[in-house]
PDB file of C-alpha atoms in Angstrom:
ATOM      1  CA  ILE A   1    -167.037 -58.782  -5.364  1.00  0.00           C
ATOM      2  CA  ALA A   2    -169.582 -56.268  -6.572  1.00  0.00           C
ATOM      3  CA  LEU A   3    -172.430 -55.149  -4.323  1.00  0.00           C
ATOM      4  CA  ASP A   4    -174.971 -52.464  -5.029  1.00  0.00           C
ATOM      5  CA  VAL A   5    -177.419 -50.434  -2.964  1.00  0.00           C
ATOM      6  CA  GLY A   6    -180.141 -53.045  -3.549  1.00  0.00           C
ATOM      7  CA  THR A   7    -178.102 -55.845  -1.937  1.00  0.00           C
ATOM      8  CA  THR A   8    -180.084 -57.436   0.889  1.00  0.00           C
ATOM      9  CA  THR A   9    -178.702 -58.383   4.263  1.00  0.00           C
ATOM     10  CA  LEU A  10    -179.006 -62.082   3.443  1.00  0.00           C
ATOM     11  CA  GLU A  11    -177.185 -61.656   0.119  1.00  0.00           C
ATOM     12  CA  LEU A  12    -174.400 -59.779   1.828  1.00  0.00           C
ATOM     13  CA  ALA A  13    -174.169 -62.416   4.548  1.00  0.00           C
ATOM     14  CA  LYS A  14    -173.739 -65.133   1.907  1.00  0.00           C
ATOM     15  CA  VAL A  15    -170.971 -63.190   0.182  1.00  0.00           C
ATOM     16  CA  VAL A  16    -169.127 -62.367   3.386  1.00  0.00           C
ATOM     17  CA  ALA A  17    -169.465 -65.928   4.696  1.00  0.00           C
ATOM     18  CA  LYS A  18    -167.309 -67.028   1.773  1.00  0.00           C
ATOM     19  CA  LEU A  19    -164.459 -64.819   2.949  1.00  0.00           C
ATOM     20  CA  SER A  20    -162.029 -66.334   5.433  1.00  0.00           C
ATOM     21  CA  ASN A  21    -161.911 -65.235   9.074  1.00  0.00           C
ATOM     22  CA  ILE A  22    -165.069 -63.143   8.928  1.00  0.00           C
ATOM     23  CA  THR A  23    -168.186 -63.521  11.045  1.00  0.00           C
ATOM     24  CA  VAL A  24    -171.333 -61.730   9.958  1.00  0.00           C
ATOM     25  CA  VAL A  25    -174.067 -60.822  12.409  1.00  0.00           C
ATOM     26  CA  THR A  26    -177.237 -60.045  10.495  1.00  0.00           C
ATOM     27  CA  SER A  27    -180.279 -58.113  11.578  1.00  0.00           C
ATOM     28  CA  SER A  28    -183.306 -56.425  10.091  1.00  0.00           C
ATOM     29  CA  LEU A  29    -181.376 -53.153   9.977  1.00  0.00           C
ATOM     30  CA  PRO A  30    -180.220 -51.520   6.727  1.00  0.00           C
ATOM     31  CA  ILE A  31    -177.118 -52.889   5.046  1.00  0.00           C
ATOM     32  CA  ALA A  32    -174.888 -50.136   6.484  1.00  0.00           C
ATOM     33  CA  ASN A  33    -175.593 -51.339  10.011  1.00  0.00           C
ATOM     34  CA  ILE A  34    -174.484 -54.944   9.600  1.00  0.00           C
ATOM     35  CA  LEU A  35    -171.707 -55.861  11.993  1.00  0.00           C
ATOM     36  CA  CYS A  36    -168.763 -57.676  10.488  1.00  0.00           C
ATOM     37  CA  GLU A  37    -166.213 -58.881  12.961  1.00  0.00           C
ATOM     38  CA  SER A  38    -162.779 -60.281  12.230  1.00  0.00           C
ATOM     39  CA  SER A  39    -161.618 -63.239  14.273  1.00  0.00           C
ATOM     40  CA  ASP A  40    -158.161 -61.648  14.517  1.00  0.00           C
ATOM     41  CA  ILE A  41    -158.894 -58.092  15.628  1.00  0.00           C
ATOM     42  CA  ARG A  42    -162.119 -57.040  17.300  1.00  0.00           C
ATOM     43  CA  LEU A  43    -162.586 -53.442  18.198  1.00  0.00           C
ATOM     44  CA  ILE A  44    -164.184 -52.879  21.602  1.00  0.00           C
ATOM     45  CA  ILE A  45    -166.493 -49.884  21.823  1.00  0.00           C
ATOM     46  CA  SER A  46    -166.683 -48.779  25.436  1.00  0.00           C
ATOM     47  CA  GLY A  47    -168.616 -45.624  26.262  1.00  0.00           C
ATOM     48  CA  GLY A  48    -168.243 -44.465  22.662  1.00  0.00           C
ATOM     49  CA  VAL A  49    -164.450 -44.881  22.725  1.00  0.00           C
ATOM     50  CA  ASN A  50    -162.653 -47.283  20.385  1.00  0.00           C
ATOM     51  CA  VAL A  51    -160.534 -49.664  22.461  1.00  0.00           C
ATOM     52  CA  TYR A  52    -158.005 -51.828  20.632  1.00  0.00           C
ATOM     53  CA  PRO A  53    -157.459 -55.195  22.355  1.00  0.00           C
ATOM     54  CA  ARG A  54    -153.952 -55.513  20.900  1.00  0.00           C
ATOM     55  CA  ASP A  55    -152.812 -52.399  22.801  1.00  0.00           C
ATOM     56  CA  ILE A  56    -153.910 -53.933  26.107  1.00  0.00           C
ATOM     57  CA  GLU A  57    -152.522 -57.384  25.250  1.00  0.00           C
ATOM     58  CA  GLU A  58    -149.102 -55.866  24.562  1.00  0.00           C
ATOM     59  CA  VAL A  59    -149.084 -54.451  28.096  1.00  0.00           C
ATOM     60  CA  ILE A  60    -150.267 -57.700  29.716  1.00  0.00           C
ATOM     61  CA  VAL A  61    -147.584 -59.914  28.157  1.00  0.00           C
ATOM     62  CA  GLN A  62    -144.925 -57.626  29.644  1.00  0.00           C
ATOM     63  CA  HIS A  63    -145.785 -59.044  33.070  1.00  0.00           C
ATOM     64  CA  PRO A  64    -143.099 -61.630  33.914  1.00  0.00           C
ATOM     65  CA  LEU A  65    -145.636 -64.272  34.996  1.00  0.00           C
ATOM     66  CA  VAL A  66    -147.817 -64.062  31.854  1.00  0.00           C
ATOM     67  CA  LYS A  67    -147.377 -66.475  28.964  1.00  0.00           C
ATOM     68  CA  GLU A  68    -150.250 -65.325  26.722  1.00  0.00           C
ATOM     69  CA  ALA A  69    -153.173 -62.888  26.807  1.00  0.00           C
ATOM     70  CA  ALA A  70    -156.405 -62.340  24.893  1.00  0.00           C
ATOM     71  CA  VAL A  71    -158.518 -59.220  25.443  1.00  0.00           C
ATOM     72  CA  PHE A  72    -162.122 -58.929  24.278  1.00  0.00           C
ATOM     73  CA  GLY A  73    -165.273 -56.964  25.026  1.00  0.00           C
ATOM     74  CA  VAL A  74    -168.080 -58.171  27.265  1.00  0.00           C
ATOM     75  CA  PRO A  75    -171.463 -56.554  27.977  1.00  0.00           C
ATOM     76  CA  SER A  76    -171.586 -53.558  30.286  1.00  0.00           C
ATOM     77  CA  ASP A  77    -174.829 -51.843  31.262  1.00  0.00           C
ATOM     78  CA  LYS A  78    -172.909 -48.609  31.803  1.00  0.00           C
ATOM     79  CA  TRP A  79    -170.480 -48.596  28.841  1.00  0.00           C
ATOM     80  CA  GLY A  80    -172.026 -50.940  26.252  1.00  0.00           C
ATOM     81  CA  GLU A  81    -168.887 -53.066  26.294  1.00  0.00           C
ATOM     82  CA  THR A  82    -165.955 -53.307  28.661  1.00  0.00           C
ATOM     83  CA  PRO A  83    -162.608 -55.032  28.092  1.00  0.00           C
ATOM     84  CA  ILE A  84    -161.673 -58.153  30.006  1.00  0.00           C
ATOM     85  CA  ALA A  85    -158.509 -60.229  29.733  1.00  0.00           C
ATOM     86  CA  ALA A  86    -158.156 -63.980  29.470  1.00  0.00           C
ATOM     87  CA  VAL A  87    -154.652 -64.928  30.530  1.00  0.00           C
ATOM     88  CA  ILE A  88    -152.471 -68.031  30.504  1.00  0.00           C
ATOM     89  CA  LEU A  89    -149.772 -67.885  33.154  1.00  0.00           C
ATOM     90  CA  LYS A  90    -146.276 -69.355  32.748  1.00  0.00           C
ATOM     91  CA  THR A  91    -146.781 -71.131  36.075  1.00  0.00           C
ATOM     92  CA  PRO A  92    -150.320 -71.894  37.293  1.00  0.00           C
ATOM     93  CA  ASP A  93    -151.395 -70.004  40.438  1.00  0.00           C
ATOM     94  CA  ALA A  94    -148.329 -67.734  40.248  1.00  0.00           C
ATOM     95  CA  ILE A  95    -150.532 -64.642  40.699  1.00  0.00           C
ATOM     96  CA  THR A  96    -154.210 -64.070  41.467  1.00  0.00           C
ATOM     97  CA  ASP A  97    -156.639 -62.659  38.945  1.00  0.00           C
ATOM     98  CA  VAL A  98    -157.230 -59.635  41.194  1.00  0.00           C
ATOM     99  CA  ALA A  99    -153.513 -58.855  41.563  1.00  0.00           C
ATOM    100  CA  LEU A 100    -152.956 -59.213  37.825  1.00  0.00           C
ATOM    101  CA  ARG A 101    -155.954 -56.964  37.026  1.00  0.00           C
ATOM    102  CA  GLU A 102    -154.533 -54.288  39.339  1.00  0.00           C
ATOM    103  CA  TRP A 103    -151.112 -54.564  37.657  1.00  0.00           C
ATOM    104  CA  ILE A 104    -152.639 -54.317  34.176  1.00  0.00           C
ATOM    105  CA  ASN A 105    -154.777 -51.311  35.098  1.00  0.00           C
ATOM    106  CA  GLU A 106    -151.740 -49.516  36.560  1.00  0.00           C
ATOM    107  CA  HIS A 107    -149.752 -50.066  33.354  1.00  0.00           C
ATOM    108  CA  VAL A 108    -152.203 -49.338  30.508  1.00  0.00           C
ATOM    109  CA  GLU A 109    -151.942 -45.914  28.909  1.00  0.00           C
ATOM    110  CA  ALA A 110    -155.545 -44.768  29.302  1.00  0.00           C
ATOM    111  CA  ARG A 111    -158.435 -45.234  31.728  1.00  0.00           C
ATOM    112  CA  TYR A 112    -160.654 -46.670  28.997  1.00  0.00           C
ATOM    113  CA  GLN A 113    -158.091 -49.480  28.500  1.00  0.00           C
ATOM    114  CA  ARG A 114    -158.537 -50.749  32.044  1.00  0.00           C
ATOM    115  CA  VAL A 115    -159.849 -54.295  32.190  1.00  0.00           C
ATOM    116  CA  SER A 116    -162.853 -55.009  34.377  1.00  0.00           C
ATOM    117  CA  ALA A 117    -161.800 -58.605  35.015  1.00  0.00           C
ATOM    118  CA  VAL A 118    -159.048 -61.132  34.428  1.00  0.00           C
ATOM    119  CA  ILE A 119    -159.868 -64.756  33.732  1.00  0.00           C
ATOM    120  CA  LEU A 120    -157.020 -67.186  34.345  1.00  0.00           C
ATOM    121  CA  LYS A 121    -157.065 -70.094  31.897  1.00  0.00           C
ATOM    122  CA  ASP A 122    -154.987 -73.202  31.309  1.00  0.00           C
ATOM    123  CA  GLU A 123    -155.439 -72.892  27.544  1.00  0.00           C
ATOM    124  CA  PHE A 124    -157.324 -70.898  24.925  1.00  0.00           C
ATOM    125  CA  PRO A 125    -159.686 -72.308  22.308  1.00  0.00           C
ATOM    126  CA  ARG A 126    -157.792 -72.462  19.034  1.00  0.00           C
ATOM    127  CA  SER A 127    -158.467 -72.939  15.345  1.00  0.00           C
ATOM    128  CA  ALA A 128    -156.923 -75.775  13.364  1.00  0.00           C
ATOM    129  CA  ALA A 129    -154.188 -73.307  12.426  1.00  0.00           C
ATOM    130  CA  GLY A 130    -153.467 -72.589  16.108  1.00  0.00           C
ATOM    131  CA  LYS A 131    -155.013 -69.100  16.213  1.00  0.00           C
ATOM    132  CA  THR A 132    -156.680 -68.029  19.450  1.00  0.00           C
ATOM    133  CA  LEU A 133    -160.462 -67.952  19.037  1.00  0.00           C
ATOM    134  CA  LYS A 134    -161.491 -64.937  21.102  1.00  0.00           C
ATOM    135  CA  ARG A 135    -165.044 -65.063  19.788  1.00  0.00           C
ATOM    136  CA  ILE A 136    -165.603 -68.406  21.529  1.00  0.00           C
ATOM    137  CA  MET A 137    -164.451 -66.976  24.863  1.00  0.00           C
ATOM    138  CA  ARG A 138    -166.462 -63.805  24.219  1.00  0.00           C
ATOM    139  CA  ASP A 139    -169.682 -65.595  23.177  1.00  0.00           C
ATOM    140  CA  GLU A 140    -170.391 -67.029  26.648  1.00  0.00           C
ATOM    141  CA  PHE A 141    -170.721 -63.484  28.013  1.00  0.00           C
ATOM    142  CA  TRP A 142    -173.166 -62.436  25.282  1.00  0.00           C
ATOM    143  CA  GLN A 143    -175.537 -65.432  25.513  1.00  0.00           C
ATOM    144  CA  GLY A 144    -179.127 -64.485  26.252  1.00  0.00           C
ATOM    145  CA  ARG A 145    -178.683 -60.853  25.203  1.00  0.00           C
ATOM    146  CA  ASP A 146    -181.023 -59.282  22.658  1.00  0.00           C
ATOM    147  CA  VAL A 147    -178.391 -56.791  21.527  1.00  0.00           C
ATOM    148  CA  ARG A 148    -174.905 -57.853  20.562  1.00  0.00           C
ATOM    149  CA  ILE A 149    -172.191 -55.306  19.928  1.00  0.00           C
TER     150      ILE A 149
END
């Protein structure tokens, strides 16, 4: 795919929309400021620090009561975004969201990896291929916001 400096936001959006697993958020900003987000890996930017959800998820699934985890960024007035964790437990009601959040925050490597909340779920939204759709869980937190990170 060849793009040049004169490529408009709309033209770029059409090209990127053809690529698999890519979501394009367009704006009136210059082409360099278009946000492209992968459905697999979404970087969380919290207080100017890059937070990788995978790093936090790897810690969460080490808990003996956790079956699956998905970490994503939600709006924060203080930090821009803050990580939260959606979790499926092996046995429902085996641990509270508060107790699990405390455990996670004690075990992550850095303060900026601490989750602000844990949401206990029975199942995650999934694609036809069975991939967890974090953007669907994340979108409900961003509704009604003028700015979307």
